[in-house]
C-alpha positions in Angstrom: -108.3 5.4 119.0 -108.4 3.8 115.5 -110.7 6.5 114.2 -108.5 9.2 115.5 -105.4 7.6 113.9 -107.2 7.3 110.5 -108.3 10.9 110.8 -104.7 12.0 111.6 -103.3 10.1 108.6 -105.9 11.6 106.3 -105.1 15.0 107.6 -101.4 14.6 107.0 -102.0 13.2 103.5 -104.3 16.1 102.7 -101.6 18.6 103.9 -99.0 16.8 101.7 -101.3 16.8 98.7 -102.2 20.4 99.3 -98.5 21.3 98.8 -98.7 19.7 95.4 -102.2 20.6 94.2 -105.0 22.7 95.7 -108.6 21.6 96.1 -110.5 20.5 93.0 -112.8 23.0 91.2 -116.2 22.0 90.1 -118.4 23.8 87.5 -121.7 23.1 85.8 -122.7 24.2 82.3 -125.5 23.4 80.0 -124.7 21.7 76.7 -124.7 23.5 73.4 -123.4 26.8 74.8 -121.7 29.1 72.4 -117.9 29.1 72.2 -116.5 31.8 74.3 -119.2 31.4 77.0 -117.8 31.9 80.5 -118.0 28.9 82.8 -116.4 30.4 85.8 -113.4 32.5 87.0 -110.5 30.1 88.0 -108.3 32.9 89.3 -111.0 34.1 91.7 -111.9 30.6 92.8 -108.3 29.8 93.5 -107.7 33.1 95.2 -104.9 33.9 92.8 -104.0 37.2 91.0 -104.9 37.2 87.4 -101.4 38.3 86.3 -99.8 35.3 87.8 -101.7 33.0 85.3 -99.6 34.4 82.4 -96.4 34.4 84.5 -96.9 30.8 85.5 -98.0 29.7 82.0 -101.4 28.4 83.1 -102.9 25.9 80.7 -105.7 23.3 80.5 -104.6 19.7 79.9 -106.9 16.8 79.1 -106.4 13.1 78.5 -106.5 12.0 74.8 -110.0 10.5 75.0 -111.4 13.8 76.3 -112.1 16.6 73.9 -110.3 19.9 74.6 -113.6 21.8 74.6 -112.7 24.3 77.3 -109.7 26.5 78.0 -108.5 29.2 80.4 -108.2 32.9 79.4 -104.9 33.9 81.0 -105.7 37.6 80.8 -109.0 37.4 82.7 -108.8 34.0 84.5 -112.1 32.9 83.0 -112.8 29.3 82.3 -114.5 29.5 78.9 -116.1 27.2 76.4 -113.7 26.6 73.5 -116.0 24.5 71.2 -119.5 23.1 70.9 -120.4 20.6 73.7 -122.9 17.9 72.9 -123.6 15.9 76.0 -125.2 13.0 74.1 -122.1 12.7 71.9 -119.7 12.8 74.9 -121.6 10.7 77.4 -124.3 8.9 75.5 -126.9 7.5 77.9 -125.0 8.2 81.1 -127.1 10.0 83.7 -124.2 12.1 84.9 -121.9 13.6 82.3 -118.8 15.0 83.9 -115.7 16.1 82.0 -112.3 16.1 83.8 -109.7 18.8 83.2 -106.4 19.6 84.7 -105.1 23.2 85.3 -101.3 23.1 85.1 -99.2 26.0 86.6 -95.5 26.2 86.2 -92.7 27.7 88.3 -93.4 26.1 90.6 -95.3 23.2 89.2 -98.9 23.1 90.5 -101.8 21.0 89.4 -105.6 21.6 89.9 -108.3 19.2 88.9 -111.4 20.7 87.3 -114.7 18.8 87.0 -117.3 20.2 84.6 -120.8 18.8 84.8 -122.6 19.0 81.5 -126.3 19.6 82.0 -128.7 18.2 79.5 -131.0 20.5 77.5 -134.0 19.4 75.4 -132.2 19.5 72.1 -133.3 16.0 70.8 -136.8 14.9 69.8 -138.1 11.4 70.5 -137.3 9.1 67.5 -138.9 5.7 66.8 -136.8 2.9 65.4 -138.9 2.9 62.2 -141.3 5.3 60.7 -144.0 2.6 60.3 -144.8 -0.3 62.6 -146.4 -3.1 60.7 -148.7 -5.4 62.8 -150.4 -8.5 61.5 -153.3 -9.4 63.8 -155.6 -12.2 63.3 -159.2 -11.5 63.5 -159.6 -14.1 66.2 -157.7 -12.0 68.6 -159.4 -11.7 71.9 -160.4 -8.4 73.4 -157.7 -7.2 75.7 -154.9 -8.8 73.5 -151.7 -6.9 73.8 -149.3 -6.1 70.9 -146.0 -4.6 71.7 -144.5 -1.9 69.6 -141.0 -0.6 69.8 -140.7 2.4 72.1 -139.3 5.7 70.9 -135.8 6.7 71.9 -134.7 10.1 73.1 -131.0 10.7 73.7 -131.8 13.4 76.2 -132.0 12.4 79.9 -134.1 13.2 82.9 -137.2 15.2 82.3 -136.0 15.9 78.7 -136.4 12.2 77.9 -139.7 10.7 76.8 -142.4 11.2 79.4 -145.5 10.0 77.7 -147.0 8.2 74.7 -150.3 8.9 73.0 -152.3 7.1 70.4 -154.3 8.6 67.7 -158.0 8.0 68.2 -159.3 4.8 66.6 -162.1 2.2 67.2 -160.0 -0.9 68.1 -156.9 -0.1 70.1 -155.9 1.8 73.1 -152.4 2.5 74.4 -150.8 0.8 77.4 -147.5 2.0 78.7 -145.7 0.4 81.6 -142.2 0.8 83.1 -140.0 -2.3 83.3 -137.6 -3.1 86.2 -134.6 -1.9 84.3 -136.2 1.6 83.8 -137.2 1.1 80.2 -140.9 1.5 79.1 -142.9 -1.1 77.3 -145.4 0.3 74.8 -148.3 -2.0 73.9 -151.4 -1.7 71.9 -154.4 -3.2 73.7 -157.2 -4.6 71.6 -160.3 -3.0 72.9 -162.7 -4.1 70.2 -162.4 -7.3 68.2 -161.3 -7.0 64.6 -163.3 -8.0 61.7 -161.2 -8.7 58.7 -164.2 -8.7 56.4 -165.1 -5.2 57.4 -161.6 -3.8 57.7 -158.4 -5.6 56.8 -156.0 -2.7 57.3 -155.8 -0.1 60.0 -153.5 3.0 60.1 -153.1 5.4 63.1 -150.3 7.4 64.7 -148.3 6.6 67.8 -146.9 9.8 69.4 -144.1 10.1 71.9 -143.7 13.3 73.8 -140.7 14.4 76.1 -140.8 16.6 79.1 -138.7 19.5 77.8 -139.8 23.1 77.7 -141.1 23.4 75.1 -141.7 19.7 74.7 -140.6 17.8 71.6 -142.4 14.9 70.1 -141.9 12.1 67.5 -144.4 9.9 65.8 -144.6 6.6 63.9 -147.4 5.1 61.8 -148.9 1.9 63.0 -150.2 -0.2 60.2 -152.3 -3.2 61.2 -153.0 -5.9 58.8 -155.8 -8.1 60.0 -155.0 -11.8 59.5 -156.2 -15.1 60.4 -155.5 -16.2 64.0 -151.9 -16.5 65.3 -152.0 -16.8 69.0 -148.4 -17.5 70.0 -145.6 -14.9 70.1 -141.8 -15.8 69.9 -140.1 -16.2 73.3 -136.4 -15.7 73.9 -134.5 -18.2 76.0 -132.8 -15.4 78.0 -134.1 -12.1 78.9 -130.6 -10.5 79.0 -127.6 -11.7 76.9 -124.1 -10.8 78.1 -120.9 -11.1 76.1 -117.3 -10.1 76.7 -115.0 -9.3 73.8 -111.3 -8.2 73.7 -110.6 -5.0 71.8 -109.0 -5.3 68.5 -110.8 -8.6 67.8 -110.9 -9.8 64.3 -113.7 -8.7 62.0 -116.6 -11.3 61.5 -116.1 -12.6 65.0 -119.4 -14.0 66.4 -120.1 -12.1 69.6 -123.3 -13.7 70.8 -126.3 -15.5 69.3 -129.8 -14.7 70.5 -132.5 -17.3 70.1 -136.3 -17.1 70.3 -138.9 -19.9 69.7 -142.5 -19.7 68.6 -145.0 -22.4 69.6 -147.0 -21.9 66.4 -146.3 -24.1 63.5 -145.7 -23.4 59.9 -145.6 -19.8 58.8 -146.9 -18.6 62.2 -143.8 -20.2 63.8 -141.2 -18.7 61.7 -139.1 -16.1 63.7 -137.0 -13.2 62.5 -134.7 -10.9 64.4 -134.1 -7.2 64.2 -132.6 -4.4 66.4 -135.3 -2.6 68.2 -133.0 -0.1 70.0 -129.3 0.5 69.2 -127.0 3.5 69.0 -125.7 4.7 65.7 -122.1 4.0 67.0 -123.1 0.4 67.7 -124.6 -0.1 64.2 -121.1 0.5 62.8 -119.6 -2.1 64.9 -122.2 -5.0 65.1 -124.5 -6.7 62.7 -127.5 -9.0 63.4 -128.4 -12.0 61.2 -132.2 -11.8 60.9 -132.6 -15.5 60.5 -130.0 -17.0 62.8 -129.8 -14.3 65.5 -126.0 -14.1 65.3 -124.4 -10.8 66.3 -121.1 -10.4 64.5 -118.3 -7.8 64.7 -118.2 -5.7 61.6 -116.0 -2.8 62.9 -113.0 -2.2 65.1 -113.4 -2.3 68.9 -111.5 0.2 70.9 -111.7 0.0 74.7 -110.4 3.5 75.1 -113.2 4.9 72.9 -116.2 2.8 74.0 -116.0 0.0 76.5 -119.7 -1.1 76.8 -122.5 -1.6 74.3 -126.2 -2.1 75.1 -128.9 -3.0 72.5 -132.4 -4.5 72.3 -133.4 -7.2 69.8 -136.9 -8.1 68.7 -138.0 -11.5 67.6 -141.1 -11.6 65.4 -143.1 -14.4 63.9 -144.5 -14.1 60.5 -147.8 -12.6 61.7 -146.5 -9.9 63.9 -146.3 -11.4 67.3 -143.0 -10.5 68.9 -140.9 -10.3 72.0 -137.6 -8.7 72.8 -134.4 -9.1 74.9 -131.5 -7.0 76.0 -127.9 -7.7 74.8 -125.0 -6.3 76.8 -121.5 -6.5 75.2 -118.4 -5.5 77.3 -115.1 -4.7 75.6 -112.0 -5.8 77.6 -108.8 -3.9 77.4 -105.6 -5.0 75.6 -102.3 -3.4 76.0 -102.5 -1.9 72.5 -101.5 1.7 73.3 -97.9 2.7 73.8 -97.1 5.5 76.2 -97.0 9.0 74.7 -94.5 11.5 75.9 -95.4 15.2 75.8 -92.8 18.0 76.2 -94.8 20.6 78.2 -92.0 23.1 78.8 -88.3 23.4 77.9 -85.6 26.0 78.7 -83.7 26.2 75.4 -81.0 27.3 74.9 -79.6 26.6 78.4 -76.7 28.8 79.7 -73.6 26.7 80.4 -73.2 28.2 83.8 -76.5 27.0 85.3 -76.0 25.3 88.6 -76.6 21.5 89.0 -80.2 20.7 89.9 -81.7 23.4 87.7 -85.1 22.4 86.2 -84.9 22.8 82.5 -88.0 21.1 81.3 -91.4 19.4 82.2 -92.4 16.1 80.7 -95.8 14.5 80.7 -96.4 10.8 80.0 -99.9 9.4 79.1 -101.1 5.8 78.3 -104.7 5.4 77.2 -104.8 1.8 78.4 -106.3 1.0 81.8 -105.2 -0.5 85.0 -101.7 -2.1 84.8 -101.6 -1.6 81.0 -101.7 2.1 81.7 -99.1 2.2 84.5 -96.0 3.9 83.0 -92.4 4.1 84.0 -90.3 6.9 82.6 -86.5 6.9 82.3 -83.6 8.7 80.7 -80.4 7.4 79.2 -77.4 7.2 81.6 -74.1 9.0 81.4 -75.7 12.3 80.7 -75.8 15.5 82.8 -79.5 15.3 83.1 -82.1 13.2 85.0 -85.8 12.8 85.4 -87.4 13.6 88.7 -91.0 12.4 89.3 -93.4 15.2 90.1 -97.2 15.2 90.1 -99.2 12.3 88.6 -97.5 11.5 85.3 -95.4 14.6 85.2 -91.6 14.6 85.4 -89.0 17.4 85.8 -85.9 17.3 83.7 -83.1 18.7 85.8 -79.3 19.0 85.4 -77.0 16.8 87.5 -73.6 18.4 86.7 -71.9 21.5 85.4 -72.3 22.1 81.7 -69.5 23.1 79.4 -70.4 24.4 75.9 -66.8 24.1 74.8 -66.9 20.3 75.4 -70.5 19.6 74.4 -72.6 22.3 72.7 -75.7 20.3 72.0 -77.5 17.5 73.8 -79.9 15.0 72.3 -81.7 13.6 75.4 -83.6 10.4 74.7 -86.5 9.8 77.2 -88.1 6.3 77.3 -91.5 5.4 78.7 -92.6 1.7 79.2 -95.9 0.5 80.5 -96.6 -2.6 82.7 -98.7 -4.5 80.1 -98.0 -8.0 78.8 -96.1 -7.7 76.6 -95.0 -4.2 77.7 -95.1 -1.3 75.2 -92.7 1.5 75.1 -92.0 4.7 73.3 -89.2 7.3 73.3 -88.8 11.0 72.6 -85.6 12.8 71.8 -85.3 16.3 73.3 -82.7 18.6 71.6 -81.1 21.0 74.0 -78.6 23.7 73.0 -76.1 25.1 75.5 -75.7 28.9 75.3 -72.2 30.2 75.6 -70.8 32.1 78.6 -67.4 33.9 78.4 -65.6 31.5 80.7 -62.4 30.8 78.7 -59.6 33.3 78.1 -57.7 33.3 74.8 -54.8 30.8 74.9 -51.7 31.4 72.7 -50.7 28.5 70.5 -47.1 28.8 71.8 -45.7 29.7 75.2 -43.4 32.2 73.7 -42.5 33.5 70.2 -39.2 34.4 68.6 -38.8 36.8 65.7 -35.7 37.2 63.6 -35.1 40.2 61.5 -32.1 41.5 59.7 -30.9 45.0 60.6 -31.7 47.9 58.2 -35.1 46.3 57.6 -37.8 48.4 56.0 -40.4 50.0 58.3 -43.6 48.1 58.1 -42.0 44.7 57.4 -43.5 41.6 59.1 -41.6 40.2 62.0 -43.8 37.3 63.0 -47.3 36.3 63.8 -48.9 35.3 67.1 -52.1 33.4 67.3 -54.4 32.8 70.2 -57.5 30.6 70.3 -60.6 31.1 72.4 -63.0 28.1 72.5 -65.9 30.4 73.4 -68.6 31.4 70.8 -69.1 34.5 68.7 -68.0 37.7 70.5 -66.9 35.7 73.5 -64.4 33.9 71.2 -63.4 36.9 69.1 -59.7 37.7 69.9 -58.2 41.1 69.7 -54.4 41.6 69.9 -52.5 44.6 71.4 -49.1 45.5 72.8 -48.6 45.9 76.5 -46.9 49.2 77.5 -43.2 48.8 77.9 -39.9 50.5 77.0 -37.0 49.5 74.8 -33.8 51.4 75.2 -35.8 54.2 77.0 -38.4 54.5 74.2 -42.0 53.1 74.1 -42.2 49.7 72.6 -44.9 51.0 70.2 -42.2 53.1 68.5 -40.4 49.8 67.5 -43.2 47.4 66.7 -46.9 47.2 66.1 -49.4 44.4 66.1 -52.5 43.9 63.9 -55.4 43.7 66.3 -57.3 41.2 64.1 -54.6 38.9 62.7 -51.9 39.1 65.4 -49.2 39.9 62.8 -46.3 41.9 64.3 -44.8 44.6 62.1 -41.6 46.7 62.5 -42.3 50.4 62.9 -38.7 51.5 62.3 -35.5 50.2 60.9 -33.3 48.3 63.4 -29.6 48.7 63.9 -27.7 45.6 65.1 -24.9 47.7 66.4 -27.4 49.7 68.5 -29.2 46.7 70.1 -29.3 43.1 69.2 -32.5 41.9 70.8 -35.5 43.1 72.8 -38.8 41.7 74.1 -42.3 42.8 73.7 -45.5 41.5 75.4 -48.6 40.9 73.4 -52.0 40.7 75.0 -54.9 38.7 73.5 -58.3 39.8 74.7 -61.7 38.5 73.8 -64.9 40.5 73.4 -66.8 38.9 76.2 -68.4 40.7 79.1 -66.4 41.0 81.2 -63.5 40.4 78.7 -60.8 37.8 79.5 -57.2 38.0 78.3 -53.7 36.4 78.4 -50.2 37.5 77.5 -47.3 36.1 75.6 -43.7 37.2 75.3 -42.2 37.8 71.8 -38.4 37.9 71.6 -37.1 39.9 68.7 -33.6 39.1 67.6 -31.8 41.5 65.2 -29.3 39.8 63.0 -26.2 41.5 61.7 -25.9 42.7 58.1 -22.6 43.5 56.6 -23.1 47.3 56.6 -19.8 48.4 58.2 -16.5 48.5 56.3 -13.3 47.5 58.1 -11.7 50.4 60.0 -7.9 50.4 59.8 -6.3 51.5 63.1 -2.7 51.2 61.9 -1.2 52.5 59.8 -3.2 55.8 59.7 -5.0 56.7 56.5 -3.0 58.7 54.0 -2.9 62.4 54.7 -3.1 62.2 58.5 0.6 61.7 59.3 3.8 60.3 57.9 4.0 56.6 58.7 7.1 54.4 57.7 9.0 51.4 59.1 12.7 50.6 59.0 13.7 47.2 57.8 17.3 46.1 58.7 19.4 45.2 55.7 20.3 41.9 57.4 16.6 40.8 57.9 16.1 37.2 57.3 13.2 35.6 55.6 10.1 35.4 58.0 11.2 38.3 60.0 8.3 40.5 61.4 8.4 43.9 59.8 5.2 45.5 60.8 1.5 44.8 61.4 -1.7 46.1 59.9 -4.4 46.5 62.6 -8.0 46.8 61.6 -11.4 46.3 63.3 -15.0 45.8 62.0 -18.1 47.0 63.9 -20.1 44.1 62.5 -20.2 40.7 64.2 -19.8 37.1 63.3 -18.5 36.3 59.8 -19.2 39.9 58.8 -16.3 40.8 61.2 -13.9 38.1 60.0 -11.1 40.1 58.4 -8.6 39.0 55.8 -5.4 40.9 54.8 -4.0 41.0 51.2 -1.2 42.9 49.6 -2.7 44.3 46.5 0.3 46.2 45.3 4.0 46.3 46.3 7.3 47.6 45.0 8.8 44.2 45.1 6.0 41.5 45.1 8.4 38.7 46.2 9.9 40.4 49.1 7.1 40.8 51.6 4.0 38.8 52.6 1.2 39.5 55.0 -0.7 37.1 57.2 -4.1 36.6 55.8 -5.7 36.5 59.3 -3.1 38.2 61.5 -2.2 41.2 59.3 1.5 40.7 60.2 3.9 41.8 57.4 7.0 39.5 57.2 9.8 39.1 54.8 9.4 36.2 52.4 13.2 35.9 51.9 16.4 37.5 53.1 16.9 41.1 52.3 19.4 41.6 49.5 21.7 44.5 48.7 20.0 44.8 45.4 16.6 45.4 46.9 15.3 48.9 46.6 15.6 50.9 49.8 12.1 52.3 49.6 9.4 49.7 49.6 5.7 50.8 49.2 2.9 48.3 50.1 -0.8 48.8 49.5 -2.8 46.5 51.8 -6.5 45.6 51.4 -8.5 44.6 54.4 -11.7 42.7 53.6 -14.5 41.3 55.8 -16.3 38.0 55.2 -19.8 39.5 54.6 -22.0 39.1 51.6 -21.2 41.2 49.8 -17.8 41.8 51.2 -16.7 45.3 52.2 -13.0 46.4 52.2 -10.6 49.2 53.1 -7.0 49.9 51.9 -4.0 51.5 53.4 -0.4 52.2 52.3 2.6 50.9 54.2 6.0 52.6 53.6 9.1 50.5 54.4 12.8 51.7 54.4 15.5 49.1 54.1 18.3 50.7 56.1 20.3 50.2 59.2 20.9 54.0 59.8 18.7 57.0 59.2 21.8 58.8 58.0 21.7 56.6 55.0 18.4 58.0 54.1 19.0 61.3 52.3 15.6 61.3 50.9 13.9 61.3 54.3 12.6 64.7 53.8 11.0 63.7 50.5 8.6 61.1 52.0 7.1 63.5 54.6 3.4 64.2 54.0 2.4 66.8 56.5 5.4 68.9 57.8 8.8 70.3 56.7 11.7 68.6 58.6 14.5 70.9 57.6 15.4 71.6 61.2 15.8 67.9 62.1 19.3 68.3 63.5 18.3 71.2 65.8 15.5 69.1 67.2 17.7 66.2 67.8 20.2 68.3 69.7 17.5 69.9 71.8 15.9 66.6 72.5 19.2 65.0 73.4 20.0 67.7 75.9 16.6 67.6 77.4 16.5 63.9 77.7 19.9 63.6 79.2 19.0 66.2 81.8 15.8 64.7 83.0 16.5 61.0 82.3 17.7 60.1 85.8 15.0 62.1 87.5 12.2 60.4 85.7 13.7 57.0 86.2 13.4 57.5 89.9 9.9 58.9 89.6 8.8 56.0 87.5 10.1 53.4 90.0 8.4 55.2 92.9 5.0 55.5 91.1 5.0 51.8 89.9 5.8 50.7 93.4 3.0 52.6 94.9 0.3 52.1 92.3 0.0 49.5 89.7 -2.5 50.0 87.0 -2.9 48.6 83.5 -1.3 50.6 80.8 -3.7 52.6 78.8 -1.6 52.9 75.7 -1.1 50.1 73.2 2.2 49.9 71.4 2.5 48.1 68.1 6.1 48.6 66.9 6.7 52.3 67.3 3.0 53.3 67.2 1.1 54.1 70.4 -2.7 53.2 70.3 -4.8 54.8 73.1 -7.1 52.1 74.5 -10.0 54.5 74.6 -10.0 54.8 70.9 -11.1 51.3 69.8 -14.3 51.2 67.7 -17.7 50.5 69.4 -19.3 47.1 69.5 -16.0 45.6 68.4 -16.1 41.8 68.6 -12.8 40.4 69.5 -12.2 37.2 67.5 -8.8 35.6 67.7 -7.1 34.9 64.5 -9.3 37.1 62.4 -6.9 40.0 62.1 -8.6 42.3 64.6 -6.9 43.3 67.9 -5.9 40.6 70.2 -6.0 40.7 74.0 -2.1 41.1 74.3 0.6 41.7 71.8 4.4 42.0 72.4 6.8 44.1 70.3 10.6 43.6 70.5 13.3 46.2 70.0 16.8 44.9 69.0 19.9 47.0 69.7 22.1 45.4 67.1 21.5 44.4 63.6 22.4 40.7 64.0 21.0 40.2 67.5 18.0 37.8 67.8 17.5 38.6 71.5 15.5 41.4 73.1 17.3 43.9 75.2 14.1 45.9 75.8 10.7 44.5 75.7 7.5 46.7 76.0 4.4 44.8 76.9 1.0 46.6 76.6 -2.4 45.0 77.2 -5.4 45.8 75.2 -8.3 47.3 77.1 -12.0 46.3 76.7 -12.9 49.8 75.8 -13.4 50.5 72.1 -12.9 53.3 69.7 -15.9 54.9 67.9 -16.3 53.5 64.4 -16.0 56.9 62.8 -12.6 57.6 64.4 -9.0 56.4 63.6 -5.9 56.6 65.6 -4.3 60.0 65.8 -0.6 60.0 65.2 0.3 63.6 64.4 2.2 65.5 67.0 -0.8 67.6 67.9 -2.9 64.5 68.3 -0.5 62.9 70.7 -0.5 66.1 72.7 -4.3 66.1 72.8 -4.3 62.5 74.0 -2.0 63.2 76.8 -3.7 66.4 77.7 -7.0 64.5 78.1 -5.6 61.9 80.4 -6.8 61.7 84.0 -3.5 62.8 85.4 -2.4 59.4 86.4 1.4 59.3 86.8 1.4 55.8 85.5 0.0 56.8 82.1 2.2 59.8 81.6 5.4 58.0 82.7 4.6 55.1 80.4 4.4 57.3 77.5 7.4 59.3 78.4 9.6 56.3 79.1 8.6 54.7 75.9 9.7 57.6 73.8 12.7 58.3 76.0 14.1 54.9 75.5 13.4 55.0 71.8 15.2 58.3 71.6 18.2 56.9 73.4 18.4 54.0 71.3 18.1 56.2 68.2 20.7 58.7 69.3 23.4 56.4 70.8 23.1 53.1 69.1 25.7 52.3 66.5 23.1 50.2 64.8 19.5 51.8 64.5 16.7 49.9 66.3 15.0 47.6 63.8 11.4 48.4 64.4 11.5 52.0 65.5 9.1 54.1 63.5 10.5 57.0 61.5 7.6 58.9 62.9 9.2 59.0 66.3 12.4 60.4 64.8 10.6 63.0 62.9 8.0 64.2 65.3 10.2 65.7 68.0 7.6 68.3 68.7 5.6 65.5 70.2 8.4 64.7 72.5 8.7 68.4 73.5 5.0 68.4 74.3 5.3 65.2 76.3 8.3 66.6 78.3 6.3 69.7 78.9 3.3 67.8 80.1 5.4 65.6 82.4 
């Protein structure tokens, strides 16, 4: 049951690991192969299409203490040699030399481990420690005495290492080779024939070492034997193997270990010296041996990550060549002296701002050369950012987004990644990753104001600037480039483009035509701001254009009529007191505001002290009582000015007769301007008969019509002058007290000269309709006839006109005293009355 459970767990674990990384790949290659040699085909071994290696960014990663001597060819999938591989340099004396690589695939992240076995070739010859071995042997040496010489060293392994030794033929020595328990070989010279110093005090012959390669390699050393007197004791070490442990980064000149050998001989034969018999070149740079004391000192830096164990042999010799050796094993212990190193393997830069949260934007790899807990690393990222690290395979992390990016708020991120190991004290390092956010057109242009107002004076020049609109788009480059245009619309039935235009680049609005305040006073246009993004975004704003008035219209005098149109005069009773109302000048101005504020001035008069005019009302009054000595004919020239800058004006002439009876005016015919009135008496008689005949009939008709239908009078009466309401100027602004028409005005007619009461009062209301600015009131007989002829046939209008003239006529014909304010025009233009009677 337990075995089944373990098998099940292993199976589940294998399935989980298989999701992350497939099975390991193993290859074998001989050392010293040329760069570019093919080791194997990774794509084929993994069952993967070759094209996917490029798409998934396949690469070979190694740890720092491994050389990057192999790589993957993404085009063919071959695992090839990148640089020269020397097994002895990489692995030293290790029997098995295996290099570890990692194949990293992205999108998705996948890791495969590759083991490369480096096979030894016979590329190194055996080498002796020294070129000459010097032996001093006493002549008393017994037959069979053994003398050890240092064996040769071959960095190759297996059959390529030293297989045999041979000795050059000589008379005294033979070679004895035996294998020790630790696998090393002891080479000894065996004395086969006693020495005779007197015959031969020096001997020289070769010692040859041969390896087992094909072809074999060999090395040799000269053995020089000096025959001495007897020395029968060799030095002996107190330990066969010396062991020492030393932390890396120890101080120079630190004593690692002291070897000690003793010689039972006395005197010179008992003096012992020490030397390395077998040591790697790398170790020679790190350790030194004192030949007298046997102290091994540190002379170079120790690095656990580069080399963690050293082995060497030391020979102790006496003065006459007897020797023995021992083995020294030095182990280097790890210190936490390497901070973690952060590698950025992949990064999506720049990063679109519309990527969804959880997107993988980069791959981080963290390595620490230290071992065990000193090499355990924790990786973190600063908080309060839109990114986080997600652990992946081994020491790999994925950098992913945690929220929505906005380039307009933050366009660049400097992400600091920190890595800390578990050593004591812990070491840490950091790496800053710069990430730019690419713009996406996600912001429409926004106008700086919710609405705009433009003020322009009328009669402006075409092309003049009205105002400027401005919109801002926080997007970048073309996404933030704003173009302005007008939205289609109509102003007074015409396209808005015929009134204004907008500069597409600057947003400046220009007038296309000259504006007329009297035609329209304001209008609205809609401006659209659009960016150049794809798709483009836009927003609109309303621009209100207000046309201000310019004093470009002169006052229009409605009464009295301009000279040459008709004969206009007023009668002033001889008994008029000071302050009496004589007449009124009526004028209007098509402008508005202060440009339409009118003032009245008498610029010339027959008697300057007799009459005055209201500056704002236009009413002409007597300044004093009328005297007998005053001239009967009074001529006033009145100027009407507006309040514009500069001021515009108009003038009119007012003719006044100081008289109580027309009969007293013999010169009446002389002041006529348009017609001959020689037949005045005949007209009066005809008018009297006509009026007497129809007077009663029309009185009855008038009463019946007014009872049935009440309508506002359409004619305005000012004194004796009728002003048709439809003839007021356009765009007339009614301002009380400025001299223009008021909403109502009453005129009184007095029957007697001294009476101050009103026997008849005619009240007419002004209508809202206005008279075109280019027209004046028509007061000739034919004009009145046309006015009545154009009426809509309303009895009320006709009867009002007729009654008005009829009553005036009666008053004129039968009154002993002439009516004060009846215009001479009514007396003269009897043809008008005939026309009215005919129309009625």
